[in-house]
Amino acid sequence: MITKDTIDKLLSTYDKSKISIATYCSHSALNIFHGAKEEKFKTLGICQPKEEPFYEAFQKARPDSYIRVEEPKNMLFQENQRFLTRNNAIVVPHGSFVEYVGARNLEEEFLVPMQGNRKVLAWESDREKQKQWLKEAGIKTPKEFENPDDVDRLCIVKFHGAKGGQDFFFVRSNDEFYKEMKRRKKNPEKTKPTIQEYVLGSRFYPHMHFSPLSEKGLRINDGWLEILGYDQRMESNIDELHRIGLSRQELRELSIAESFTVVGNRPIIPREKLQAKYFAIGKQIVEASQELFPPGILGPFCPETICTKDLDIYTFEISARIVAGTSMWSPNGAPEGYYIWGEPMPMGKRIAREIKMGIETGRLEDIIY
Ligand code: AMP
């Protein structure tokens, strides 16, 4: 694990008047670059050559310059890391960046200052650690069944690392579980799927940000929690299956499998009494992170939740960095961000604002690792 000390030393060599903000050209990069430009930073895109023309087409959000990589993992090459540090770059990690390069590689080999707490990568990417974090936070989570024989309600069966919820399926009993596993030629011992209670309700993805600097939002210990907006993911084909009105048996006969591939995001605003509940969930997640991996979560994160008809909120996962759904509020911002800042505050701009505040207060090392 690259130590905090090593990154702090590297950061101390940076020219603070020439900091650039860098990220991998995918996921929420336009949102990040646009926000960085608004806050007057230079921007650097790590990009596969085939993607470059499409980023160039967005003249007001494209990066000022590029590091070209054939594969995302090549950003680990020494010459690419050196290019980033020579340009005083702070890298903003996003979901695709972490997935393509690998949390482990970023922890062990990526000697470039990153926005946030590098320690969070392990807590986000390891299923057991996520569970421990959620448990420590003491927030409601869907019930999990270690033993398929205990399944007594509608459950969703998830496979670890399944991209976009591929191969997830529903079961109501142990019998259905074993039958379905057999049909899919999957060995329960080898694949060790998570069998989770299916929570019926509405999904909310709150865009949270924790800062030790901002003095805006909700005070928590030595920092501040903001909620800048919410979105709901559009998942194909599950969101539209009801339109054809077929039973699961009929779908199976037609070889149609349910899938949860995220294809977009929609704006969503919770009823006002839920805002307090979401702040409470955010607070518990922040406090647990400070216990488990001090100084805890820093910058953007998102508890993935479902709100039931009784207004109980269940969190089934935490994304511990910027989520792609924040892009839907760029550049004009969501109401919540405006109510906190008195100006549009989309997440890309918020990240850049935090880096700017870190530079101005001489506390960059409190928000970078
Ligand atoms: P995940 O890979 O855990 O993010 O799950 C993918 C999708 O499955 C989510 O975005 C939800 O639409 C759905 N989902 C996951 N877990 C649950 C659950 N326990 N109850 C209801 N829906 C769920």
mmCIF file of C-alpha atoms and ligand atoms in Angstrom:
data_model
loop_
_atom_site.group_PDB
_atom_site.id
_atom_site.type_symbol
_atom_site.label_atom_id
_atom_site.label_comp_id
_atom_site.label_asym_id
_atom_site.label_seq_id
_atom_site.Cartn_x
_atom_site.Cartn_y
_atom_site.Cartn_z
ATOM 1 C CA MET A 1 0.000 0.000 0.000
ATOM 2 C CA ILE A 2 1.402 3.392 -0.985
ATOM 3 C CA THR A 3 1.589 5.326 2.282
ATOM 4 C CA LYS A 4 -0.074 8.645 2.995
ATOM 5 C CA ASP A 5 3.339 9.990 3.893
ATOM 6 C CA THR A 6 4.676 9.195 0.406
ATOM 7 C CA ILE A 7 1.767 11.009 -1.263
ATOM 8 C CA ASP A 8 2.098 13.987 1.111
ATOM 9 C CA LYS A 9 5.791 14.268 0.232
ATOM 10 C CA LEU A 10 4.969 14.159 -3.466
ATOM 11 C CA LEU A 11 2.235 16.747 -3.013
ATOM 12 C CA SER A 12 4.650 19.066 -1.214
ATOM 13 C CA THR A 13 6.748 19.198 -4.423
ATOM 14 C CA TYR A 14 3.712 20.347 -6.475
ATOM 15 C CA ASP A 15 3.427 23.922 -7.738
ATOM 16 C CA LYS A 16 0.098 24.815 -6.082
ATOM 17 C CA SER A 17 -0.532 27.627 -8.550
ATOM 18 C CA LYS A 18 -0.444 25.128 -11.433
ATOM 19 C CA ILE A 19 -2.522 22.196 -10.168
ATOM 20 C CA SER A 20 -4.345 20.281 -12.898
ATOM 21 C CA ILE A 21 -7.300 17.978 -12.446
ATOM 22 C CA ALA A 22 -7.070 14.661 -14.281
ATOM 23 C CA THR A 23 -9.313 11.692 -14.816
ATOM 24 C CA TYR A 24 -9.901 8.798 -17.150
ATOM 25 C CA CYS A 25 -12.141 9.693 -20.114
ATOM 26 C CA SER A 26 -15.231 7.650 -19.266
ATOM 27 C CA HIS A 27 -18.050 7.474 -16.669
ATOM 28 C CA SER A 28 -18.417 11.076 -15.337
ATOM 29 C CA ALA A 29 -15.334 12.663 -16.940
ATOM 30 C CA LEU A 30 -17.221 15.460 -18.763
ATOM 31 C CA ASN A 31 -18.857 16.450 -15.481
ATOM 32 C CA ILE A 32 -15.441 16.426 -13.728
ATOM 33 C CA PHE A 33 -13.645 18.383 -16.489
ATOM 34 C CA HIS A 34 -16.427 20.927 -16.859
ATOM 35 C CA GLY A 35 -16.494 21.551 -13.094
ATOM 36 C CA ALA A 36 -12.698 21.854 -12.993
ATOM 37 C CA LYS A 37 -12.785 24.396 -15.833
ATOM 38 C CA GLU A 38 -15.441 26.427 -14.017
ATOM 39 C CA GLU A 39 -13.093 26.594 -11.035
ATOM 40 C CA LYS A 40 -10.247 27.627 -13.397
ATOM 41 C CA PHE A 41 -8.130 24.475 -13.224
ATOM 42 C CA LYS A 42 -6.187 22.997 -16.113
ATOM 43 C CA THR A 43 -7.586 19.587 -17.074
ATOM 44 C CA LEU A 44 -5.909 16.415 -18.263
ATOM 45 C CA GLY A 45 -7.738 13.472 -19.828
ATOM 46 C CA ILE A 46 -6.342 9.957 -19.741
ATOM 47 C CA CYS A 47 -7.893 8.638 -22.921
ATOM 48 C CA GLN A 48 -8.021 5.731 -25.323
ATOM 49 C CA PRO A 49 -7.295 7.187 -28.793
ATOM 50 C CA LYS A 50 -10.581 5.835 -30.188
ATOM 51 C CA GLU A 51 -12.535 7.873 -27.592
ATOM 52 C CA GLU A 52 -10.700 11.152 -28.138
ATOM 53 C CA PRO A 53 -12.815 12.538 -31.023
ATOM 54 C CA PHE A 54 -15.958 12.196 -28.918
ATOM 55 C CA TYR A 55 -14.434 14.091 -26.000
ATOM 56 C CA GLU A 56 -13.133 16.726 -28.453
ATOM 57 C CA ALA A 57 -16.688 17.211 -29.693
ATOM 58 C CA PHE A 58 -17.724 18.690 -26.334
ATOM 59 C CA GLN A 59 -15.740 21.901 -26.632
ATOM 60 C CA LYS A 60 -16.755 23.321 -23.239
ATOM 61 C CA ALA A 61 -16.112 20.159 -21.251
ATOM 62 C CA ARG A 62 -13.225 18.441 -23.071
ATOM 63 C CA PRO A 63 -9.887 18.194 -21.275
ATOM 64 C CA ASP A 64 -7.182 20.743 -22.164
ATOM 65 C CA SER A 65 -4.753 17.952 -23.005
ATOM 66 C CA TYR A 66 -4.553 14.173 -23.163
ATOM 67 C CA ILE A 67 -2.445 11.254 -22.058
ATOM 68 C CA ARG A 68 -3.175 8.573 -24.615
ATOM 69 C CA VAL A 69 -3.337 4.974 -23.396
ATOM 70 C CA GLU A 70 -4.154 1.883 -25.439
ATOM 71 C CA GLU A 71 -5.607 0.250 -22.316
ATOM 72 C CA PRO A 72 -6.829 1.933 -19.120
ATOM 73 C CA LYS A 73 -4.354 -0.150 -17.100
ATOM 74 C CA ASN A 74 -1.496 1.512 -19.001
ATOM 75 C CA MET A 75 -1.947 4.577 -16.871
ATOM 76 C CA LEU A 76 0.112 2.601 -14.365
ATOM 77 C CA PHE A 77 3.139 2.868 -16.716
ATOM 78 C CA GLN A 78 5.935 4.857 -15.093
ATOM 79 C CA GLU A 79 6.086 7.399 -17.926
ATOM 80 C CA ASN A 80 2.343 8.110 -17.604
ATOM 81 C CA GLN A 81 2.544 8.511 -13.830
ATOM 82 C CA ARG A 82 5.535 10.822 -14.262
ATOM 83 C CA PHE A 83 3.637 12.892 -16.831
ATOM 84 C CA LEU A 84 0.789 13.315 -14.360
ATOM 85 C CA THR A 85 3.013 14.376 -11.457
ATOM 86 C CA ARG A 86 5.083 16.708 -13.718
ATOM 87 C CA ASN A 87 1.783 18.431 -14.497
ATOM 88 C CA ASN A 88 0.916 18.763 -10.798
ATOM 89 C CA ALA A 89 -2.076 16.503 -11.418
ATOM 90 C CA ILE A 90 -4.630 15.446 -8.862
ATOM 91 C CA VAL A 91 -6.539 12.447 -10.189
ATOM 92 C CA VAL A 92 -10.260 12.130 -9.526
ATOM 93 C CA PRO A 93 -11.173 8.428 -9.346
ATOM 94 C CA HIS A 94 -14.549 7.367 -10.725
ATOM 95 C CA GLY A 95 -16.282 3.994 -11.074
ATOM 96 C CA SER A 96 -14.818 3.012 -14.441
ATOM 97 C CA PHE A 97 -11.359 4.223 -13.454
ATOM 98 C CA VAL A 98 -11.373 1.990 -10.352
ATOM 99 C CA GLU A 99 -12.910 -0.959 -12.189
ATOM 100 C CA TYR A 100 -10.577 -0.868 -15.215
ATOM 101 C CA VAL A 101 -7.325 -0.226 -13.341
ATOM 102 C CA GLY A 102 -8.212 -2.290 -10.269
ATOM 103 C CA ALA A 103 -8.461 -1.083 -6.657
ATOM 104 C CA ARG A 104 -5.396 -3.152 -5.700
ATOM 105 C CA ASN A 105 -3.241 -1.662 -8.472
ATOM 106 C CA LEU A 106 -4.250 1.852 -7.464
ATOM 107 C CA GLU A 107 -3.382 1.135 -3.844
ATOM 108 C CA GLU A 108 -0.051 -0.494 -4.586
ATOM 109 C CA GLU A 109 1.267 1.078 -7.757
ATOM 110 C CA PHE A 110 -0.352 4.393 -8.578
ATOM 111 C CA LEU A 111 2.031 6.960 -7.178
ATOM 112 C CA VAL A 112 -0.060 9.997 -8.069
ATOM 113 C CA PRO A 113 -2.080 12.120 -5.612
ATOM 114 C CA MET A 114 -5.771 11.229 -5.787
ATOM 115 C CA GLN A 115 -8.814 13.126 -4.574
ATOM 116 C CA GLY A 116 -10.184 11.436 -1.421
ATOM 117 C CA ASN A 117 -8.899 8.733 0.890
ATOM 118 C CA ARG A 118 -7.139 5.952 -1.044
ATOM 119 C CA LYS A 119 -7.936 3.512 1.777
ATOM 120 C CA VAL A 120 -11.610 3.606 0.797
ATOM 121 C CA LEU A 121 -10.900 1.654 -2.425
ATOM 122 C CA ALA A 122 -10.416 -1.587 -0.492
ATOM 123 C CA TRP A 123 -13.587 -0.965 1.546
ATOM 124 C CA GLU A 124 -15.638 -0.333 -1.560
ATOM 125 C CA SER A 125 -14.360 -3.180 -3.716
ATOM 126 C CA ASP A 126 -14.327 -6.006 -1.144
ATOM 127 C CA ARG A 127 -17.781 -7.483 -0.572
ATOM 128 C CA GLU A 128 -17.061 -8.533 3.021
ATOM 129 C CA LYS A 129 -15.590 -5.145 3.886
ATOM 130 C CA GLN A 130 -18.628 -3.365 2.423
ATOM 131 C CA LYS A 131 -20.842 -5.501 4.655
ATOM 132 C CA GLN A 132 -18.722 -4.648 7.693
ATOM 133 C CA TRP A 133 -18.943 -0.932 6.850
ATOM 134 C CA LEU A 134 -22.745 -1.067 6.456
ATOM 135 C CA LYS A 135 -23.040 -3.047 9.694
ATOM 136 C CA GLU A 136 -20.807 -0.649 11.614
ATOM 137 C CA ALA A 137 -22.917 2.238 10.258
ATOM 138 C CA GLY A 138 -25.995 0.587 11.799
ATOM 139 C CA ILE A 139 -28.233 1.484 8.851
ATOM 140 C CA LYS A 140 -31.012 -0.720 7.459
ATOM 141 C CA THR A 141 -29.805 -3.191 4.840
ATOM 142 C CA PRO A 142 -31.679 -5.985 3.013
ATOM 143 C CA LYS A 143 -31.563 -9.292 4.884
ATOM 144 C CA GLU A 144 -29.028 -11.754 3.514
ATOM 145 C CA PHE A 145 -29.331 -15.529 3.516
ATOM 146 C CA GLU A 146 -26.033 -17.362 4.049
ATOM 147 C CA ASN A 147 -27.788 -20.675 3.595
ATOM 148 C CA PRO A 148 -30.142 -21.052 0.571
ATOM 149 C CA ASP A 149 -32.231 -23.457 2.673
ATOM 150 C CA ASP A 150 -33.329 -20.502 4.825
ATOM 151 C CA VAL A 151 -34.821 -18.510 1.929
ATOM 152 C CA ASP A 152 -38.393 -17.681 2.950
ATOM 153 C CA ARG A 153 -39.262 -14.627 0.808
ATOM 154 C CA LEU A 154 -38.593 -13.061 -2.583
ATOM 155 C CA CYS A 155 -34.818 -12.706 -2.966
ATOM 156 C CA ILE A 156 -32.397 -11.361 -5.551
ATOM 157 C CA VAL A 157 -29.364 -13.543 -6.228
ATOM 158 C CA LYS A 158 -26.234 -11.573 -7.105
ATOM 159 C CA PHE A 159 -22.857 -12.694 -8.351
ATOM 160 C CA HIS A 160 -19.742 -10.931 -7.189
ATOM 161 C CA GLY A 161 -18.165 -8.671 -9.797
ATOM 162 C CA ALA A 162 -21.089 -9.215 -12.184
ATOM 163 C CA LYS A 163 -20.957 -6.189 -14.447
ATOM 164 C CA GLY A 164 -24.238 -4.302 -14.605
ATOM 165 C CA GLY A 165 -26.065 -6.931 -12.604
ATOM 166 C CA GLN A 166 -25.606 -9.540 -15.314
ATOM 167 C CA ASP A 167 -26.919 -12.979 -14.401
ATOM 168 C CA PHE A 168 -28.797 -11.716 -11.340
ATOM 169 C CA PHE A 169 -32.039 -13.587 -10.817
ATOM 170 C CA PHE A 170 -34.984 -13.868 -8.444
ATOM 171 C CA VAL A 171 -35.969 -16.791 -6.217
ATOM 172 C CA ARG A 172 -38.624 -17.438 -3.590
ATOM 173 C CA SER A 173 -37.373 -20.708 -2.072
ATOM 174 C CA ASN A 174 -34.297 -22.919 -1.775
ATOM 175 C CA ASP A 175 -35.842 -25.198 -4.359
ATOM 176 C CA GLU A 176 -36.026 -22.401 -6.915
ATOM 177 C CA PHE A 177 -32.501 -21.334 -6.013
ATOM 178 C CA TYR A 178 -30.938 -24.735 -6.736
ATOM 179 C CA LYS A 179 -33.023 -25.252 -9.870
ATOM 180 C CA GLU A 180 -32.061 -21.866 -11.257
ATOM 181 C CA MET A 181 -28.374 -22.328 -10.422
ATOM 182 C CA LYS A 182 -28.438 -25.669 -12.208
ATOM 183 C CA ARG A 183 -30.211 -24.219 -15.231
ATOM 184 C CA ARG A 184 -27.528 -21.515 -15.416
ATOM 185 C CA LYS A 185 -24.765 -24.102 -14.949
ATOM 186 C CA LYS A 186 -23.432 -22.294 -11.890
ATOM 187 C CA ASN A 187 -21.920 -24.012 -8.899
ATOM 188 C CA PRO A 188 -23.103 -22.365 -5.625
ATOM 189 C CA GLU A 189 -19.857 -23.347 -3.847
ATOM 190 C CA LYS A 190 -17.651 -21.846 -6.524
ATOM 191 C CA THR A 191 -19.646 -18.721 -7.397
ATOM 192 C CA LYS A 192 -20.776 -17.998 -3.806
ATOM 193 C CA PRO A 193 -23.609 -15.666 -4.795
ATOM 194 C CA THR A 194 -25.189 -13.218 -2.364
ATOM 195 C CA ILE A 195 -28.813 -14.109 -1.701
ATOM 196 C CA GLN A 196 -30.495 -10.916 -0.616
ATOM 197 C CA GLU A 197 -34.068 -10.087 0.331
ATOM 198 C CA TYR A 198 -35.657 -8.216 -2.603
ATOM 199 C CA VAL A 199 -36.799 -4.865 -1.201
ATOM 200 C CA LEU A 200 -39.865 -3.534 -2.962
ATOM 201 C CA GLY A 201 -39.897 0.250 -3.239
ATOM 202 C CA SER A 202 -38.386 3.197 -5.089
ATOM 203 C CA ARG A 203 -34.671 3.485 -5.697
ATOM 204 C CA PHE A 204 -32.883 6.677 -4.686
ATOM 205 C CA TYR A 205 -29.211 7.425 -5.289
ATOM 206 C CA PRO A 206 -28.302 10.462 -3.140
ATOM 207 C CA HIS A 207 -25.227 12.424 -4.206
ATOM 208 C CA MET A 208 -23.352 13.006 -0.954
ATOM 209 C CA HIS A 209 -20.116 14.867 -0.287
ATOM 210 C CA PHE A 210 -18.109 14.950 2.929
ATOM 211 C CA SER A 211 -15.616 17.732 3.511
ATOM 212 C CA PRO A 212 -13.334 18.680 6.380
ATOM 213 C CA LEU A 213 -13.159 22.192 4.889
ATOM 214 C CA SER A 214 -16.478 23.497 3.617
ATOM 215 C CA GLU A 215 -18.468 24.674 6.661
ATOM 216 C CA LYS A 216 -21.573 24.005 4.585
ATOM 217 C CA GLY A 217 -24.266 21.348 5.018
ATOM 218 C CA LEU A 218 -24.594 19.201 8.138
ATOM 219 C CA ARG A 219 -21.830 19.375 10.763
ATOM 220 C CA ILE A 220 -20.410 15.930 11.612
ATOM 221 C CA ASN A 221 -17.445 15.657 13.975
ATOM 222 C CA ASP A 222 -14.683 17.647 12.246
ATOM 223 C CA GLY A 223 -16.375 17.995 8.887
ATOM 224 C CA TRP A 224 -19.465 18.732 6.847
ATOM 225 C CA LEU A 225 -21.906 16.500 4.985
ATOM 226 C CA GLU A 226 -23.686 17.858 1.931
ATOM 227 C CA ILE A 227 -26.379 16.269 -0.237
ATOM 228 C CA LEU A 228 -26.125 17.894 -3.663
ATOM 229 C CA GLY A 229 -28.891 16.011 -5.485
ATOM 230 C CA TYR A 230 -30.412 12.615 -6.239
ATOM 231 C CA ASP A 231 -30.878 10.449 -9.298
ATOM 232 C CA GLN A 232 -32.419 7.153 -10.222
ATOM 233 C CA ARG A 233 -30.619 4.718 -12.461
ATOM 234 C CA MET A 234 -32.294 3.434 -15.592
ATOM 235 C CA GLU A 235 -31.624 -0.286 -15.777
ATOM 236 C CA SER A 236 -32.151 -2.288 -18.935
ATOM 237 C CA ASN A 237 -34.143 -4.428 -19.404
ATOM 238 C CA ILE A 238 -35.642 -4.776 -15.910
ATOM 239 C CA ASP A 239 -37.212 -1.283 -15.897
ATOM 240 C CA GLU A 240 -39.276 -2.029 -18.977
ATOM 241 C CA LEU A 241 -40.185 -5.688 -18.559
ATOM 242 C CA HIS A 242 -43.544 -4.895 -16.988
ATOM 243 C CA ARG A 243 -44.630 -3.362 -20.325
ATOM 244 C CA ILE A 244 -44.958 -6.747 -21.966
ATOM 245 C CA GLY A 245 -46.884 -8.198 -19.010
ATOM 246 C CA LEU A 246 -45.375 -11.684 -19.202
ATOM 247 C CA SER A 247 -44.779 -13.916 -16.186
ATOM 248 C CA ARG A 248 -41.263 -15.030 -15.265
ATOM 249 C CA GLN A 249 -42.094 -18.489 -16.562
ATOM 250 C CA GLU A 250 -43.208 -17.034 -19.911
ATOM 251 C CA LEU A 251 -40.049 -14.898 -20.116
ATOM 252 C CA ARG A 252 -37.946 -17.990 -19.520
ATOM 253 C CA GLU A 253 -39.780 -19.893 -22.262
ATOM 254 C CA LEU A 254 -38.836 -17.058 -24.608
ATOM 255 C CA SER A 255 -35.221 -17.149 -23.304
ATOM 256 C CA ILE A 256 -35.537 -13.587 -22.033
ATOM 257 C CA ALA A 257 -33.358 -13.003 -18.959
ATOM 258 C CA GLU A 258 -33.863 -10.106 -16.582
ATOM 259 C CA SER A 259 -30.838 -7.788 -16.545
ATOM 260 C CA PHE A 260 -29.830 -4.697 -14.573
ATOM 261 C CA THR A 261 -27.409 -2.971 -16.949
ATOM 262 C CA VAL A 262 -27.264 0.724 -16.100
ATOM 263 C CA VAL A 263 -27.982 2.651 -19.309
ATOM 264 C CA GLY A 264 -28.763 6.124 -17.999
ATOM 265 C CA ASN A 265 -30.055 8.204 -15.119
ATOM 266 C CA ARG A 266 -33.111 10.288 -14.377
ATOM 267 C CA PRO A 267 -33.538 13.228 -12.006
ATOM 268 C CA ILE A 268 -35.424 12.473 -8.849
ATOM 269 C CA ILE A 269 -36.379 14.456 -5.817
ATOM 270 C CA PRO A 270 -37.451 12.734 -2.616
ATOM 271 C CA ARG A 271 -40.346 14.042 -0.568
ATOM 272 C CA GLU A 272 -39.010 16.550 1.865
ATOM 273 C CA LYS A 273 -39.323 14.425 5.011
ATOM 274 C CA LEU A 274 -36.991 11.881 3.411
ATOM 275 C CA GLN A 275 -34.175 14.437 3.130
ATOM 276 C CA ALA A 276 -33.629 14.225 6.913
ATOM 277 C CA LYS A 277 -33.527 10.427 6.710
ATOM 278 C CA TYR A 278 -30.922 10.590 3.963
ATOM 279 C CA PHE A 279 -28.774 12.994 5.966
ATOM 280 C CA ALA A 280 -29.000 10.560 8.914
ATOM 281 C CA ILE A 281 -27.865 7.660 6.694
ATOM 282 C CA GLY A 282 -24.976 9.745 5.321
ATOM 283 C CA LYS A 283 -23.934 10.720 8.849
ATOM 284 C CA GLN A 284 -23.856 7.085 9.981
ATOM 285 C CA ILE A 285 -21.824 6.060 6.934
ATOM 286 C CA VAL A 286 -19.313 8.879 7.496
ATOM 287 C CA GLU A 287 -18.938 8.138 11.205
ATOM 288 C CA ALA A 288 -18.443 4.406 10.583
ATOM 289 C CA SER A 289 -15.812 5.163 7.922
ATOM 290 C CA GLN A 290 -13.933 7.380 10.368
ATOM 291 C CA GLU A 291 -13.824 4.472 12.839
ATOM 292 C CA LEU A 292 -12.885 1.833 10.280
ATOM 293 C CA PHE A 293 -10.372 3.647 8.074
ATOM 294 C CA PRO A 294 -9.442 7.054 9.489
ATOM 295 C CA PRO A 295 -9.808 9.823 8.405
ATOM 296 C CA GLY A 296 -12.738 8.055 6.680
ATOM 297 C CA ILE A 297 -14.599 8.888 3.507
ATOM 298 C CA LEU A 298 -13.658 12.207 1.888
ATOM 299 C CA GLY A 299 -15.352 13.866 -1.068
ATOM 300 C CA PRO A 300 -18.217 12.330 -3.070
ATOM 301 C CA PHE A 301 -20.022 9.082 -2.254
ATOM 302 C CA CYS A 302 -23.437 7.513 -2.747
ATOM 303 C CA PRO A 303 -25.435 5.044 -0.680
ATOM 304 C CA GLU A 304 -27.545 3.009 -3.119
ATOM 305 C CA THR A 305 -30.976 2.790 -1.539
ATOM 306 C CA ILE A 306 -34.558 1.658 -1.816
ATOM 307 C CA CYS A 307 -37.377 3.458 -0.012
ATOM 308 C CA THR A 308 -40.382 1.276 0.830
ATOM 309 C CA LYS A 309 -44.051 2.256 1.011
ATOM 310 C CA ASP A 310 -43.596 2.651 4.798
ATOM 311 C CA LEU A 311 -40.754 5.137 4.133
ATOM 312 C CA ASP A 312 -38.125 2.735 5.451
ATOM 313 C CA ILE A 313 -34.862 3.211 3.582
ATOM 314 C CA TYR A 314 -32.663 0.194 2.858
ATOM 315 C CA THR A 315 -29.070 0.652 1.676
ATOM 316 C CA PHE A 316 -27.799 -2.214 -0.453
ATOM 317 C CA GLU A 317 -24.410 -0.793 -1.443
ATOM 318 C CA ILE A 318 -22.115 2.220 -1.021
ATOM 319 C CA SER A 319 -20.294 3.773 -3.970
ATOM 320 C CA ALA A 320 -17.336 5.466 -2.343
ATOM 321 C CA ARG A 321 -16.533 8.035 -5.058
ATOM 322 C CA ILE A 322 -18.330 10.135 -7.671
ATOM 323 C CA VAL A 323 -21.254 8.239 -9.224
ATOM 324 C CA ALA A 324 -22.182 8.619 -12.887
ATOM 325 C CA GLY A 325 -25.686 9.733 -11.919
ATOM 326 C CA THR A 326 -24.252 13.062 -10.709
ATOM 327 C CA SER A 327 -23.625 13.945 -14.369
ATOM 328 C CA MET A 328 -27.315 14.422 -14.876
ATOM 329 C CA TRP A 329 -27.143 17.569 -12.705
ATOM 330 C CA SER A 330 -24.148 19.026 -14.565
ATOM 331 C CA PRO A 331 -23.780 21.940 -15.195
ATOM 332 C CA ASN A 332 -26.878 23.550 -13.645
ATOM 333 C CA GLY A 333 -26.997 21.615 -10.378
ATOM 334 C CA ALA A 334 -29.850 20.117 -8.379
ATOM 335 C CA PRO A 335 -32.041 22.069 -5.941
ATOM 336 C CA GLU A 336 -30.329 20.573 -2.857
ATOM 337 C CA GLY A 337 -26.883 21.804 -3.969
ATOM 338 C CA TYR A 338 -28.320 25.253 -4.646
ATOM 339 C CA TYR A 339 -30.000 25.387 -1.226
ATOM 340 C CA ILE A 340 -26.586 24.728 0.377
ATOM 341 C CA TRP A 341 -24.345 26.878 -1.821
ATOM 342 C CA GLY A 342 -26.633 29.573 -3.290
ATOM 343 C CA GLU A 343 -25.216 28.737 -6.707
ATOM 344 C CA PRO A 344 -25.388 25.700 -9.014
ATOM 345 C CA MET A 345 -23.221 22.983 -7.486
ATOM 346 C CA PRO A 346 -22.950 19.878 -9.679
ATOM 347 C CA MET A 347 -20.557 17.255 -8.330
ATOM 348 C CA GLY A 348 -17.719 17.908 -10.808
ATOM 349 C CA LYS A 349 -17.655 21.544 -9.766
ATOM 350 C CA ARG A 350 -17.952 20.576 -6.080
ATOM 351 C CA ILE A 351 -14.855 18.371 -6.330
ATOM 352 C CA ALA A 352 -12.896 21.174 -7.986
ATOM 353 C CA ARG A 353 -14.163 23.666 -5.375
ATOM 354 C CA GLU A 354 -12.876 21.366 -2.614
ATOM 355 C CA ILE A 355 -9.424 21.191 -4.224
ATOM 356 C CA LYS A 356 -9.462 24.981 -4.591
ATOM 357 C CA MET A 357 -10.363 25.380 -0.895
ATOM 358 C CA GLY A 358 -7.597 22.924 0.009
ATOM 359 C CA ILE A 359 -5.067 25.036 -1.893
ATOM 360 C CA GLU A 360 -6.328 28.323 -0.452
ATOM 361 C CA THR A 361 -6.300 27.094 3.156
ATOM 362 C CA GLY A 362 -3.011 25.182 2.824
ATOM 363 C CA ARG A 363 -4.881 21.962 3.716
ATOM 364 C CA LEU A 364 -4.670 20.046 0.449
ATOM 365 C CA GLU A 365 -3.215 17.013 2.228
ATOM 366 C CA ASP A 366 -6.440 16.746 4.299
ATOM 367 C CA ILE A 367 -8.454 15.887 1.175
ATOM 368 C CA ILE A 368 -5.875 14.092 -0.994
ATOM 369 C CA TYR A 369 -4.326 10.612 -0.669
HETATM 370 P P1 AMP B 1 -26.090 -3.987 -7.430
HETATM 371 O O1 AMP B 1 -25.152 -4.651 -8.401
HETATM 372 O O2 AMP B 1 -26.031 -4.561 -6.039
HETATM 373 O O3 AMP B 1 -25.915 -2.486 -7.451
HETATM 374 O O4 AMP B 1 -27.570 -4.273 -7.958
HETATM 375 C C1 AMP B 1 -27.985 -3.955 -9.271
HETATM 376 C C2 AMP B 1 -29.450 -3.551 -9.263
HETATM 377 O O5 AMP B 1 -30.264 -4.569 -8.694
HETATM 378 C C3 AMP B 1 -29.744 -2.339 -8.391
HETATM 379 O O6 AMP B 1 -29.475 -1.131 -9.043
HETATM 380 C C4 AMP B 1 -31.212 -2.512 -8.077
HETATM 381 O O7 AMP B 1 -32.022 -2.140 -9.172
HETATM 382 C C5 AMP B 1 -31.318 -4.002 -7.930
HETATM 383 N N1 AMP B 1 -31.159 -4.456 -6.535
HETATM 384 C C6 AMP B 1 -30.004 -4.831 -5.944
HETATM 385 N N2 AMP B 1 -30.218 -5.259 -4.685
HETATM 386 C C7 AMP B 1 -31.547 -5.156 -4.475
HETATM 387 C C8 AMP B 1 -32.407 -5.481 -3.368
HETATM 388 N N3 AMP B 1 -31.927 -6.028 -2.253
HETATM 389 N N4 AMP B 1 -33.733 -5.264 -3.511
HETATM 390 C C9 AMP B 1 -34.243 -4.745 -4.659
HETATM 391 N N5 AMP B 1 -33.481 -4.453 -5.744
HETATM 392 C C10 AMP B 1 -32.164 -4.654 -5.657
#
